[in-house]
Structures are given as structure tokens and as C-alpha cells.
Coordinates of C-alpha atoms in Angstrom, one line a residue:
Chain N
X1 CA 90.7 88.8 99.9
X2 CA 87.8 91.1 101.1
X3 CA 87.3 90.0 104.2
X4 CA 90.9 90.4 104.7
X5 CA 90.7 93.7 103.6
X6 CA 87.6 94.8 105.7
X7 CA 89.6 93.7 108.6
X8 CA 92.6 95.5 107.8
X9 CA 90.4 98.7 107.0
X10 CA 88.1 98.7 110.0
X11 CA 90.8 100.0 112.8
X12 CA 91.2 102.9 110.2
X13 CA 87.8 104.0 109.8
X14 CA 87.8 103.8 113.5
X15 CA 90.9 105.3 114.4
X16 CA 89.2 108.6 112.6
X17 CA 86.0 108.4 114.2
X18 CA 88.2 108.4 117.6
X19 CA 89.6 111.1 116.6
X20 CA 86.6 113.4 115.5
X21 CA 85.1 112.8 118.8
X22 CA 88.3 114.0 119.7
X23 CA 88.1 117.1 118.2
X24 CA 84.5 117.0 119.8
X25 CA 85.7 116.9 123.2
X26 CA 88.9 119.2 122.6
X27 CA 86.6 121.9 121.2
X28 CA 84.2 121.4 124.0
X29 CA 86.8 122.0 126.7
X30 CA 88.1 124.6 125.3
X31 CA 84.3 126.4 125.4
X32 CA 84.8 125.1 129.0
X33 CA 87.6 126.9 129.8
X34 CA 85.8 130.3 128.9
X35 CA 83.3 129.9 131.1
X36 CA 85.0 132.3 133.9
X37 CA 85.3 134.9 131.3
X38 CA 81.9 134.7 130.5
X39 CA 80.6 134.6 133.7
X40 CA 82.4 137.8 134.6
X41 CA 81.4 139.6 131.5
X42 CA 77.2 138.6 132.6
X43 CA 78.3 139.9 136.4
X44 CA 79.6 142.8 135.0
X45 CA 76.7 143.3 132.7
X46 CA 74.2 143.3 135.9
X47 CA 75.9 145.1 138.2
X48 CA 77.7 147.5 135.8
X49 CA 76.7 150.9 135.9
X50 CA 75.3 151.3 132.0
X51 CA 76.5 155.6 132.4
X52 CA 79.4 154.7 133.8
X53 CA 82.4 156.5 131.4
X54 CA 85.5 153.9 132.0
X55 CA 83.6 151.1 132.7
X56 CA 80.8 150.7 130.5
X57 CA 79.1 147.0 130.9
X58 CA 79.5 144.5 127.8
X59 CA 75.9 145.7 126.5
X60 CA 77.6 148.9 126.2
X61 CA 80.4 147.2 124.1
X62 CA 78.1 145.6 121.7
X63 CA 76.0 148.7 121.1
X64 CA 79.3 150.2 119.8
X65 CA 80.5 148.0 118.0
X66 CA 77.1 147.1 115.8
X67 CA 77.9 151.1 115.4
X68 CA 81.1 150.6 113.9
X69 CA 79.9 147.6 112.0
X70 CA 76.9 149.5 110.6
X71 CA 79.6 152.9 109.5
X72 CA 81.7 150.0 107.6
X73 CA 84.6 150.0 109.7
X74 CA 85.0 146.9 111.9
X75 CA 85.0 144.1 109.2
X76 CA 87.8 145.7 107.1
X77 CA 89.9 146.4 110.0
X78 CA 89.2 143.0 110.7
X79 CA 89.8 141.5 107.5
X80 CA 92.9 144.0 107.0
X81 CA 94.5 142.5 110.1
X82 CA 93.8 139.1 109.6
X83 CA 95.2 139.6 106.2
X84 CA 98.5 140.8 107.5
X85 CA 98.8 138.5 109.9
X86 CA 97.9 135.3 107.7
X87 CA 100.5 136.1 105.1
X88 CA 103.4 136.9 107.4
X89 CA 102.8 133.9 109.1
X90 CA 103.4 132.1 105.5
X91 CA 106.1 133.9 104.6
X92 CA 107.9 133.9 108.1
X93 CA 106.9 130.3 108.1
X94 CA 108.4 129.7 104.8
X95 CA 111.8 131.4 105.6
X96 CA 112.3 130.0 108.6
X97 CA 111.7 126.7 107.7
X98 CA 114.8 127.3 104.9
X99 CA 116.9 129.4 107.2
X100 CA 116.3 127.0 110.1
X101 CA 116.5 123.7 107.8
X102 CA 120.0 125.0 106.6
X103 CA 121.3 126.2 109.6
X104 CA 120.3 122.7 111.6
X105 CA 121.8 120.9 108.5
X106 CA 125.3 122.7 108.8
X107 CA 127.3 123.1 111.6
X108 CA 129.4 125.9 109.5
X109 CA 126.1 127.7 108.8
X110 CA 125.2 128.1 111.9
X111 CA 128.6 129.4 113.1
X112 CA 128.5 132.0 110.5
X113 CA 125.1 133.6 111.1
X114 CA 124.5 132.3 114.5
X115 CA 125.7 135.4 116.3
X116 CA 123.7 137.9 113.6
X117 CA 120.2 136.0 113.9
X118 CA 121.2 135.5 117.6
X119 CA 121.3 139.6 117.7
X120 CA 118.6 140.0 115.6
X121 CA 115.9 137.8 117.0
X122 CA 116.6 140.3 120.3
X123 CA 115.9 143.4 118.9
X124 CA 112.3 144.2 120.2
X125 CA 109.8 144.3 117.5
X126 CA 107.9 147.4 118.2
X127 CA 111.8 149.4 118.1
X128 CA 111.7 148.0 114.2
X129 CA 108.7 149.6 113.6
X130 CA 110.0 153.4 113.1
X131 CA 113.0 152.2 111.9
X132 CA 111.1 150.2 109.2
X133 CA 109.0 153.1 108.3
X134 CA 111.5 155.3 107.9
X135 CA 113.3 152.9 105.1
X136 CA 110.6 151.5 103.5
X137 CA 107.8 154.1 104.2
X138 CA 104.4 153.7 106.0
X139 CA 102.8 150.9 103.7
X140 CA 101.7 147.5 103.2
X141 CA 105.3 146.0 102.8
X142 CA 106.9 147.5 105.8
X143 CA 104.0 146.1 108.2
X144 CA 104.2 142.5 106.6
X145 CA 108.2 143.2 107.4
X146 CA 108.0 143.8 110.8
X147 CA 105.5 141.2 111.4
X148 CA 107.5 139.0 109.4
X149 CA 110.5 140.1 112.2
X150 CA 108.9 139.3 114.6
X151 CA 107.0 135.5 114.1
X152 CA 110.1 134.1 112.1
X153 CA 112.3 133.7 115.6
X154 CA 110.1 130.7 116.4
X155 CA 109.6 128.9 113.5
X156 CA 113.3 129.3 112.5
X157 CA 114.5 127.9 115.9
X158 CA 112.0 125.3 116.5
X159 CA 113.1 124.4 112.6
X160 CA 116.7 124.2 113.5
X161 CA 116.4 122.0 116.8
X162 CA 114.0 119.6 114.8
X163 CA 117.0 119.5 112.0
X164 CA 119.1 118.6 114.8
X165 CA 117.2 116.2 116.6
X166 CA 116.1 113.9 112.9
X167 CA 117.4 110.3 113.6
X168 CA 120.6 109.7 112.0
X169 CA 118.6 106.3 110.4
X170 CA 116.1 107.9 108.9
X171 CA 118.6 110.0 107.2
X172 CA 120.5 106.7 106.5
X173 CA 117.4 105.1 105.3
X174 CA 116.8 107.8 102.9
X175 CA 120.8 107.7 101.7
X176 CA 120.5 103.7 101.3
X177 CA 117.4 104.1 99.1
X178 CA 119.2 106.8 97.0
X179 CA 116.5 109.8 96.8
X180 CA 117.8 112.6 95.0
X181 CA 117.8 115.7 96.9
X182 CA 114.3 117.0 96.5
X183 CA 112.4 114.3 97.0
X184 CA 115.0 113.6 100.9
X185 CA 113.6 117.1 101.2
X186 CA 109.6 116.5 100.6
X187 CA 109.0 112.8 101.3
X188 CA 111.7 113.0 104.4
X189 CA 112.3 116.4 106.2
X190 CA 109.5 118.4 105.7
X191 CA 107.3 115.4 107.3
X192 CA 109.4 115.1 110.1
X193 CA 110.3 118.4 110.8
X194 CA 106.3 119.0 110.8
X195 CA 105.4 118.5 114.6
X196 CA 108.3 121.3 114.9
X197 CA 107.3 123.7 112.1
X198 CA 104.1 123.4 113.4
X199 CA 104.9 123.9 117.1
X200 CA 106.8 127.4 115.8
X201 CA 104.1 128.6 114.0
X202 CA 101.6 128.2 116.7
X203 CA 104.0 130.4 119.1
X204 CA 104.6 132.8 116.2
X205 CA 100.9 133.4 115.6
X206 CA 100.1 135.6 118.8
X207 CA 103.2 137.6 118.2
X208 CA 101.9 138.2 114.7
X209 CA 98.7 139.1 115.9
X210 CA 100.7 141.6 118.8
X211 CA 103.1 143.3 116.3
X212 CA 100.4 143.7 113.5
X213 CA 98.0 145.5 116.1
X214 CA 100.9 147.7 117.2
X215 CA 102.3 148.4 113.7
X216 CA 98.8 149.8 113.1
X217 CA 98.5 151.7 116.1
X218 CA 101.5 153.7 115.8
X219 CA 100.8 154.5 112.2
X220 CA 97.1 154.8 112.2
X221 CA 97.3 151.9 108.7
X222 CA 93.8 150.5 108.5
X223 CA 93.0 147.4 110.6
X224 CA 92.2 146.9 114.3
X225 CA 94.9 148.5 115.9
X226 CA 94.0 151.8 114.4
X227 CA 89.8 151.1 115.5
X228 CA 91.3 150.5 118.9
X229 CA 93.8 153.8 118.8
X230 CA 91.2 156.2 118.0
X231 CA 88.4 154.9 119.8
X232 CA 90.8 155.4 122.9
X233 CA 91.5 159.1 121.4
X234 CA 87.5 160.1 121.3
X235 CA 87.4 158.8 124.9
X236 CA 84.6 155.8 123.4
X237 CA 85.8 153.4 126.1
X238 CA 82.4 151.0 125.3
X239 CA 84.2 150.6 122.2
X240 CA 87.6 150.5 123.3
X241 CA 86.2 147.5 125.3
X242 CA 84.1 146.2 122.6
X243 CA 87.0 146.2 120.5
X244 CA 89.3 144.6 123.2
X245 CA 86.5 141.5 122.7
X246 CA 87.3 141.4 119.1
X247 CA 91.2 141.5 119.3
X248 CA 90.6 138.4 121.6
X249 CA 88.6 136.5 120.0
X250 CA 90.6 137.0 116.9
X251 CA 93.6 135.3 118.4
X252 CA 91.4 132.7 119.9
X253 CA 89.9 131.8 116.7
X254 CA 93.2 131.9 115.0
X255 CA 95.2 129.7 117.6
X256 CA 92.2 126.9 117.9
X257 CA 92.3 127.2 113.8
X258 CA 96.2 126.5 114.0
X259 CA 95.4 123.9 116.7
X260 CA 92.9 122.0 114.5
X261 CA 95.1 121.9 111.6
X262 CA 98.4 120.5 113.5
X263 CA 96.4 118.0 114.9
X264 CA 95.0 117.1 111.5
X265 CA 98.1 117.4 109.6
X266 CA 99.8 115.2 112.6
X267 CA 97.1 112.7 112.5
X268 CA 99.1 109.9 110.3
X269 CA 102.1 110.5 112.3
X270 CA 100.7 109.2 115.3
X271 CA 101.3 112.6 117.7
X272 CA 98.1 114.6 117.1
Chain J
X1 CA 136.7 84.3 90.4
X2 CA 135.9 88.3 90.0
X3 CA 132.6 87.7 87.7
X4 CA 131.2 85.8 90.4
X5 CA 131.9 87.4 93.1
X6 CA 129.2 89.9 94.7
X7 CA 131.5 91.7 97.6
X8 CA 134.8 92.1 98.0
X9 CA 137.1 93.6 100.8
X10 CA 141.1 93.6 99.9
X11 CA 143.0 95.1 103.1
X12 CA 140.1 96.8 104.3
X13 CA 141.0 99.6 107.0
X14 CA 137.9 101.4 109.1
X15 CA 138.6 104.3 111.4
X16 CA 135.6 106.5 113.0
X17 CA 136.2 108.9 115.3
X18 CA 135.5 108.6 118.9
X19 CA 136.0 110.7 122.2
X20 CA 139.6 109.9 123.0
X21 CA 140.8 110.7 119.2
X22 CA 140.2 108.4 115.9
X23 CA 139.9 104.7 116.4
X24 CA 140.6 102.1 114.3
X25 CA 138.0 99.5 113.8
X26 CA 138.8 97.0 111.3
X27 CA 142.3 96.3 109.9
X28 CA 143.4 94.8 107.0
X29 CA 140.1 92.5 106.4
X30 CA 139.8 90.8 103.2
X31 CA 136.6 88.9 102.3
X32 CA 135.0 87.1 99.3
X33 CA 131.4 86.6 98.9
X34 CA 130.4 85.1 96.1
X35 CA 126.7 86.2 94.1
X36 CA 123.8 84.7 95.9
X37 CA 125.6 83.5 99.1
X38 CA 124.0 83.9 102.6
X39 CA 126.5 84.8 104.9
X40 CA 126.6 86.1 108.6
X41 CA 129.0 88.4 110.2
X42 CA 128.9 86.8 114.1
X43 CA 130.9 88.5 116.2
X44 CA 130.4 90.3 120.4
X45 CA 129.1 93.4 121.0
X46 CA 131.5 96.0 119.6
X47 CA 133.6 94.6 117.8
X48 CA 132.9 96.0 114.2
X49 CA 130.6 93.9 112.4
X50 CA 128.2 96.7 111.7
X51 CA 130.8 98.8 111.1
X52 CA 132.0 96.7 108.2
X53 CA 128.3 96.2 106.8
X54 CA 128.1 99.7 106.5
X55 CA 131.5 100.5 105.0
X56 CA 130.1 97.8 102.1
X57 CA 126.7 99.3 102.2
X58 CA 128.7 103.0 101.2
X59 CA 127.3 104.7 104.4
X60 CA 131.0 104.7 106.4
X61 CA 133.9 106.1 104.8
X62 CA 137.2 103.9 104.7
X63 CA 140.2 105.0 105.6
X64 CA 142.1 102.1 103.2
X65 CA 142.6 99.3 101.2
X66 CA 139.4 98.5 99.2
X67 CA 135.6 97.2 99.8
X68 CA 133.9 96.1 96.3
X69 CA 130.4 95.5 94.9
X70 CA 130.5 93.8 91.9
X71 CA 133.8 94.3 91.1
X72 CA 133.4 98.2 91.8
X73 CA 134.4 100.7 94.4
X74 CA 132.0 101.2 97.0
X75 CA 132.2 104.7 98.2
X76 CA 128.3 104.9 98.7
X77 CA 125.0 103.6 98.7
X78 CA 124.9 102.2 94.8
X79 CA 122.4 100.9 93.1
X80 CA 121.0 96.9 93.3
X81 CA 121.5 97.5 97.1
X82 CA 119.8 97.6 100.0
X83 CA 120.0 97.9 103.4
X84 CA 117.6 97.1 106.0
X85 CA 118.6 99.2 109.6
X86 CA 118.0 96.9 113.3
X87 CA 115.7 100.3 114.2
X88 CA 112.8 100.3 112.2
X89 CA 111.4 102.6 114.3
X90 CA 113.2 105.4 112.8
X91 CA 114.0 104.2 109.8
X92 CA 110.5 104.0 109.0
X93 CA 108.3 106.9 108.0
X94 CA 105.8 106.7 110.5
X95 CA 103.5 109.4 108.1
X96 CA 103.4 107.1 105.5
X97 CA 101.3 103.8 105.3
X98 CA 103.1 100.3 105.0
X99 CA 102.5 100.2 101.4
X100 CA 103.6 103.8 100.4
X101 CA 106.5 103.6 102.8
X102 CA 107.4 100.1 100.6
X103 CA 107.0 102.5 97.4
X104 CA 109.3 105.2 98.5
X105 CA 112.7 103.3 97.5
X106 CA 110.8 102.6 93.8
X107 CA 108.2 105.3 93.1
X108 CA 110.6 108.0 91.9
X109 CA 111.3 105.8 88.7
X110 CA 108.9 104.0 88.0
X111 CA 104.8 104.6 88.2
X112 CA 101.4 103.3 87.9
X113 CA 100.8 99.4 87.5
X114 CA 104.6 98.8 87.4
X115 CA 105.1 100.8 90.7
X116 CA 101.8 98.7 91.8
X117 CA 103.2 95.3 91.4
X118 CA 106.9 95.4 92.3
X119 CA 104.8 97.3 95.9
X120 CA 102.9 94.5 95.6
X121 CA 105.1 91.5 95.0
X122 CA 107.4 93.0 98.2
X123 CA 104.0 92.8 100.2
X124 CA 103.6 89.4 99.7
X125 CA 106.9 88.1 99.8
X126 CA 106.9 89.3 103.3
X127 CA 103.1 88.3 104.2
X128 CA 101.5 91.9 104.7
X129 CA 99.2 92.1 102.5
X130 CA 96.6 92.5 105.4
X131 CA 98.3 95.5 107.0
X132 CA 99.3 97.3 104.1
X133 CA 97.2 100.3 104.7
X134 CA 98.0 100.4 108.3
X135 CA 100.3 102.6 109.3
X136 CA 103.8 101.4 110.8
X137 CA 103.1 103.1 114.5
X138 CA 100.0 100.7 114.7
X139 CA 102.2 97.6 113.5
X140 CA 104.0 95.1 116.2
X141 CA 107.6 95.2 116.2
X142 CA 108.0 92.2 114.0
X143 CA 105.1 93.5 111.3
X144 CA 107.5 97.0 111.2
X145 CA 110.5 95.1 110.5
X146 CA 108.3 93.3 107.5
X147 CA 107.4 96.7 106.3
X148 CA 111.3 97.7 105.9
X149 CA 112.6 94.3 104.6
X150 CA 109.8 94.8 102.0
X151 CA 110.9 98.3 101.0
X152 CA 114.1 97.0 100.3
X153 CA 112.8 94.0 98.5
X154 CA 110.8 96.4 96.4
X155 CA 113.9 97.8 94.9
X156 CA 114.7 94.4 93.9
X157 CA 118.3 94.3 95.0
X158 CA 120.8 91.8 94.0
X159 CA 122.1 92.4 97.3
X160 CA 120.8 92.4 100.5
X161 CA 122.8 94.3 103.5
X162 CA 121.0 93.4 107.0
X163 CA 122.3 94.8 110.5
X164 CA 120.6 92.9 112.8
X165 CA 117.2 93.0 111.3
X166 CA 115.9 90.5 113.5
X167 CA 118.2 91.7 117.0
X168 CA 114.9 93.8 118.8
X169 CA 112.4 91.1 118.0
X170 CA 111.0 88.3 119.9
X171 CA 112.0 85.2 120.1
X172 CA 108.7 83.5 117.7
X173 CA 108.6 87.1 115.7
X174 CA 112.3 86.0 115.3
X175 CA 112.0 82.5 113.8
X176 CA 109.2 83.4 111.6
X177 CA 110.9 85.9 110.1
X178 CA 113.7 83.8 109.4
X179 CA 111.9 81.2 107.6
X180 CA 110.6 84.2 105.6
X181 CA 114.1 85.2 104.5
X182 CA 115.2 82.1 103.7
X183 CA 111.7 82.1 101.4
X184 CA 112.7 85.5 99.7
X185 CA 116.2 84.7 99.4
X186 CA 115.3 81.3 97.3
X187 CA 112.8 83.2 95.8
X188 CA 115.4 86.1 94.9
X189 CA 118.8 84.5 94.9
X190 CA 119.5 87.6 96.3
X191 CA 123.0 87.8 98.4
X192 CA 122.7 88.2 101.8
X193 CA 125.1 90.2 104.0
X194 CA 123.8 89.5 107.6
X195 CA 125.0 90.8 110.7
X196 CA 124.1 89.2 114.2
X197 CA 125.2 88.7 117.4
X198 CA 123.1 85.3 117.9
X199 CA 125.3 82.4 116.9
X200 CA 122.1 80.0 115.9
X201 CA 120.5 82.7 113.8
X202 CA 124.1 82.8 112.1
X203 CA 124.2 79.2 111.4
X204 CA 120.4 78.3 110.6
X205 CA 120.5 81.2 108.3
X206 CA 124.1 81.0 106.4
X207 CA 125.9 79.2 103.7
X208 CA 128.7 81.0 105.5
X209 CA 129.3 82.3 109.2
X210 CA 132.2 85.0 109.4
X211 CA 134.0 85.3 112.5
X212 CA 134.8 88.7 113.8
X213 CA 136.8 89.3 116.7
X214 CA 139.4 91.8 118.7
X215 CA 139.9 95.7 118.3
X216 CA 140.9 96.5 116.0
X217 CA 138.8 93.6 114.2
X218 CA 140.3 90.5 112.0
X219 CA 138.1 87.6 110.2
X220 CA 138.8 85.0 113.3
X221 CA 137.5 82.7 111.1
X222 CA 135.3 81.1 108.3
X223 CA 133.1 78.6 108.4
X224 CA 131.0 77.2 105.8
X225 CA 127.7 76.1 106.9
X226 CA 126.9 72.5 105.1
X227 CA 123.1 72.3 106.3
X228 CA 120.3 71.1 103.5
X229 CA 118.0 73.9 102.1
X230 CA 115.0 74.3 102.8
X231 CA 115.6 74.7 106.1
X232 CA 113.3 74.0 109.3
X233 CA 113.2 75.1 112.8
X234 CA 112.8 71.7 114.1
X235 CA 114.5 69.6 111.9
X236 CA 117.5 71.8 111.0
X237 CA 118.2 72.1 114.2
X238 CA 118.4 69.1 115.1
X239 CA 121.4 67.7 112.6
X240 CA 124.4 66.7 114.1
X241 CA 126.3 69.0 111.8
X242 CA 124.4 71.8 113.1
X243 CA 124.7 70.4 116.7
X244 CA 128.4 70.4 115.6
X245 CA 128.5 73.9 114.2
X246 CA 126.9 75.3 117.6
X247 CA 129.3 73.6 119.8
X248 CA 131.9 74.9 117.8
X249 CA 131.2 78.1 117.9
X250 CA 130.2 78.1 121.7
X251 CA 133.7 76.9 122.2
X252 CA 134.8 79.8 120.1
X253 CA 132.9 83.1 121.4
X254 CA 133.3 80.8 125.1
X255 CA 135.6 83.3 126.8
X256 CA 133.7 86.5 125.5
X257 CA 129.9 85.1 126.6
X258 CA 131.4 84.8 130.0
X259 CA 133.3 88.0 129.9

């Protein structure tokens, strides 16, 4: 019996070792794939002109910011977007995966509110903005609104299609061996609408990141979007640049986050 | 008669819809299987025989007469039941392992060391015990179909529903896993509602081979399969009554193999 069961365990304890190095070589590509950018920021650096006022080279940018981190400003705004963006991508997550899930489940549904969501999901984000602002006021709850507005689209669609495209077996399967609703929903759907959900979410995370920055520049609510406004308003274009840096490595770091966990949370499902 | 039967079909009528309108499938079908009989539903490509295991499985609605499981209505899935699907592909859950995809018919009712060995007891009926912490996606064809006989087993049905279980499999996967349900079924007394499309499967496997054929679909015929138990690849297959029974049914199903 235990040699029988070493044997069955070793491909295992491979399989995640495989895919660690995986992880490795994913992470080490992706490093790879920045060396452009970095090359041209060091180019810029030496042949920049350091007085230059619209073009200040990168050690320009990291002067500024250190400033900005020393008055107390950059890691709030950091944290403050981060924040907004993390929890409307739960709760845009979370609604679309029941909207989508009950839309994909019922062709009546998706009759009914087809056209509305279909209208809806058009309307430009930033154009919400005012309009949100003006109903809800310039707080908290009307930026996790519109950011909400505008990262549910994917996740709700992806949601539906993946609905759509379940295998009528598995669904059979799950009817033969009479599982009560809730547990068809979390020992059936949900894992097998994952690689969708998850797909959504990933394209919802930069338009998060977009509409959160933009909420906060055109109403000056703390986070980076409001750095980057008034940095651009007292003509500081080292930090406007330094700032830029920031903005993308936020969405770098958050997509290659996103990335790591699909691939983990896909790993027993054979796609990751 | 009633006490001992297990299914039941009294003027069975099956439509499903299809492009051109609503079709009917099966007319008028009545069939008796009696509690803890093997018995094969043969029959060509199309002509209704998973149709009718799923109409007695609950998973197709019929449009009349009456299909029975122990002497009640069967207007879906019920409990002492299970069905085992030809694509185990999908009607596996490829995120769980073998052993916790065995648990999921079982492991809303019951838990711990009772959960544990009914898993456990399906394992080894079906000869996994080695892969079941492997999950189905690394598993051969013929290891995955193990994996869902065993979930059904798990549920320890009286009855046994099959749609070609063994139909995408090869041809030594195939006989192995035969011998293994013949095993569990004398092990079980389970009844065993088989569908197939391989006429020696049918009669190495049954007490009793039903005949489907036309469209709509009528029982053709019945034949009762009078071969010793325990049976044997070899030596099974090499009775004259099974030599018999094949020619027979060659003769039968002659005009649609070369169709």
C-alpha cells in the first residue's frame, strides 16, 4: 500500500514543481519584455537634458517623486486608488457573475434585459462620471459606482458565454446525482465558469484602473489621478512623468497579480 | 410480478424536438425488467436507445404512456439511481481529484468515516485505488470512465443506467472493464440498464439483450441470454450458445451493418 501510494503521489509533487518553474520562467519573460522600456528610459537619462522643462530625464522623475513621498502624498494616493480599484473589481466581479450566470441560464432573461445592459454597457464611462456626481455627490460611493460601471461589462459577458458554453453532461451529471441547487452552483458552475470569470476580470482590471484615475482627476478625490492633475496644473512635468511611471507600474503589478492567481486557481483544472 | 420488477415502460411515447418540427422517437414500448437483471438495449446508430435510457433515468420528458422505477413514476432523476454518461470527459469535474469527484454524488449526506468508506469501497470495486488523488485530466480514457462508474457506485444504487459507458474506449480498456462490471454487479446485485451499439458486448454482458429498431422505435425483439456466470473472455465466448446468439443477431442487425 505505500509504495503504491508514493507512486501515485510522485507525478503530483512533480506536476507542481513543473509548474513553479513555470511561474519562474513566466515571471522572467515578462521582466524580459521590459527591457525596451528600460533601455529607453537609461538613453533618455544620458542624453536628456536634466534643465530641460517638458522633458525632464527619469532622474528628474525620481527626485520628484521621493519629494512627494517625503510631503506624504504618493503612498495614500497610491493606496486610495488601489483601494478603489480592488473593491470594484469585487463587487463588479460579484454582480456580474450573478447577472451573467442568470442571464446565460435563461433564454427569457436575457430577452428582457438584453437590450437595457446592451445600452448600458455603451454608455462611455467618463460621460457617467458628472452624471454620477451630480446624484450621488462627489464621494467615495459614486467613484466605486462608476468604476463598478465600467469593469462589470466584461465579467458579466464573459460570465454569460461561459453559462452558455457549460456541457449539457456536466449539467446532466449533476441532475443524475441530485445536488440541490447550491451545492450545482458551488461544486459545479462556479468551477467551471472560473477560466471565464477569471478571463473577465483580467480585462476589467485596466478599465478599473482607467476610470478610477479619471474619476479622480475630474473631481480632484484623493488618489493618483488627482497627484497627476495638479502636478500637470503647477507645470512639475518631472513629476507628471514620475507619476506616469507609477500609474504603470500599478497596472503592471496588478495584471501580473491577476495573472498569478488565474493560473493558480486554474492549476487543478488542467488550463493554467 | 410488480414487487419484483425494477423498471417498467407501459405504452411508452418519446418525442424531442428537432429541426424540421417534433419527432417522435419511441412509440408505444413496453418493457419489464425485473430487480437485479442485466440487460442491454442493442440497437443502430439513431434509433432511440439512449433516448429511452434517459426517459427511465428522468433526464427526457415523455410525451405518454408510462416509464416506472419501482413501481413509481419516473418524471426525474430519483433516488437509488444512477447514471453513468459515454463522455466522461465532461461529465467529470476535471477540478476535482478521482476521489473527491467519487464523493460528490454522497458527501452532501453523509460525512467523515462513513463518507470515507462508501468513497472508498467505489474505489476499489473499480480498481483505483492507485490514482485516486490524480486528477481525471491526467487519467487514460479507460481510468476516467472508472472514476465515473465509481461515483455512481458510491451512491450505492439499486439501479444502474449506462449509455454506452464503454462505446469511446479501446478495445482491451473495453474488456477489462467489462469483467469489472460483471464483478460489481455480482458484488451489488445491482440492475443494470445498458445501452450499446456492439452486439458482443450486449450478449457477453446480459441476462437479456433488447432489440431496438425503426423510427419511430419498437422492442424488435427479446432475447434472453442463457450463458453461465462468471463469465470469461475466452471461454464465454467460445460456447456454442453464444456462437449461436451472435449469429443470430448478425443475421438480425444484417441489413443495417451493411446499410
Amino acid at each position: 500500500m505505500i509504495a503504491t501510494n508514493a507512486s501515485a503521489q510522485a507525478p503530483i509533487g512533480r506536476a507542481s514543481r513543473q509548474w513553479a518553474l513555470h511561474a519562474a520562467v513566466n515571471a522572467a519573460s515578462a521582466l524580459q519584455g521590459l527591457l525596451p522600456l528600460i533601455a529607453l528610459l537609461l538613453l533618455w537619462q544620458v542624453l536628456g537634458d536634466p534643465r530641460s522643462p517638458y522633458f525632464p530625464p527619469p532622474s528628474a522623475w525620481a527626485a520628484a517623486l521621493i519629494e512627494r513621498t517625503s510631503s506624504g502624498e504618493l503612498l495614500p494616493a497610491v493606496l486610495m486608488t488601489f483601494q478603489s480599484v480592488a473593491m470594484a473589481l469585487v463587487v463588479a466581479t460579484a454582480l456580474g457573475v450573478g447577472i451573467g450566470g442568470l442571464i446565460g441560464a435563461s433564454p427569457r432573461l436575457a430577452r428582457c434585459l438584453g437590450p437595457t445592459l446592451e445600452f448600458l454597457r455603451t454608455l462611455p464611462p467618463p460621460t457617467i462620471v458628472p452624471v454620477a456626481a451630480l446624484i450621488v455627490g462627489v464621494n467615495d460611493t459614486m467613484k466605486l459606482f462608476v468604476i463598478v460601471f465600467a469593469a462589470l461589462w466584461p465579467v458579466l459577458l464573459n460570465t454569460t458565454s461561459g453559462v452558455r458554453s457549460l456541457h449539457p453532461t456536466l449539467l446532466e451529471a449533476a441532475r443524475s446525482l441530485q445536488l440541490g441547487p447550491l451545492a450545482r452552483i458551488t461544486k459545479i458552475f462556479l468551477p467551471a465558469l472560473l477560466p471565464s470569470i477569471l478571463t473577465g476580470v483580467r480585462v476589467a482590471a485596466p478599465l478599473a484602473i482607467i476610470v478610477s484615475l479619471l474619476a479622480e482627476m475630474l473631481t480632484l478625490m484623493p488618489g493618483l489621478g488627482a497627484l497627476l492633475l495638479t502636478a500637470q496644473r503647477n507645470f512639475n512635468a518631472a513629476e507628471v512623468f514620475g507619476l506616469l511611471t507609477v500609474v504603470g507600474a500599478f497596472g503592471f503589478v496588478l495584471n501580473a497579480a491577476l495573472a498569478a492567481f488565474e493560473s493558480w486557481a486554474l492549476k487543478p483544472q488542467g488550463r493554467s | 410480478m410488480t414487487t419484483q420488477s425494477s423498471f417498467e415502460c407501459e405504452q411508452l411515447c418519446i418525442d424531442l424536438p428537432g429541426a424540421p418540427g417534433v419527432r417522435r422517437i419511441i412509440e408505444n414500448l413496453d418493457l419489464e425488467v425485473g430487480k437485479g437483471e442485466f440487460v442491454s438495449i442493442l440497437g443502430g446508430s439513431g434509433t432511440g436507445k439512449t433516448t429511452l435510457l434517459r426517459a427511465l433515468a428522468g433526464l427526457t420528458p415523455y410525451s405518454g404512456g408510462r416509464a416506472a422505477y419501482e413501481g413509481r413514476d419516473v418524471r426525474s432523476p430519483v433516488p437509488g439511481m444512477a447514471m453513468v454518461f459515454q463522455d466522461y470527459g465532461h461529465a467529470l469535474l476535471m477540478w476535482r481529484t478521482a476521489r473527491r469527484n467519487v464523493a460528490l454524488g454522497v458527501e452532501g449526506r453523509l460525512g467523515g468515516d462513513e463518507l470515507d468508506r462508501k468513497v472508498q469501497n467505489a474505489i476499489r470495486m473499480v480498481g483505483l485505488e492507485r490514482f485516486q488523488d490524480e486528477y481525471p485530466w491526467r487519467l487514460s480514457g479507460g481510468m476516467q470512465q472508472r472514476v465515473q462508474i465509481a461515483r455512481a457506485l458510491a451512491m450505492e444504487p439499486n439501479a444502474l443506467l449506462m449509455d454506452e459507458p464503454f462505446g469511446a474506449l479501446d478495445a482491451m480498456t473495453k474488456a477489462s472493464l467489462q469483467d469489472q462490471l460483471l464483478a460489481v454487479q455480482a458484488e451489488t446485485g445491482a440492475t443494470v440498464l445498458f445501452v450499446t451499439h456492439d452486439i458482443e458486448e450486449a450478449i457477453y454482458l446480459s441476462d437479456t439483450i433488447i432489440m431496438l429498431k425503426g423510427s419511430p422505435a419498437r422492442i424488435a425483439r427479446r432475447i434472453t441470454v442463457d450463458l453461465p456466470r462468471p463469465r470469461d473472455q475466452i471461454a464465454t465466448k467460445e460456447l456454442p450458445e453464444y456462437l449461436r446468439l451472435r449469429h443470430q443477431l448478425y443475421e438480425a442487425f444484417r441489413h443495417e451493418i451493411h446499410a
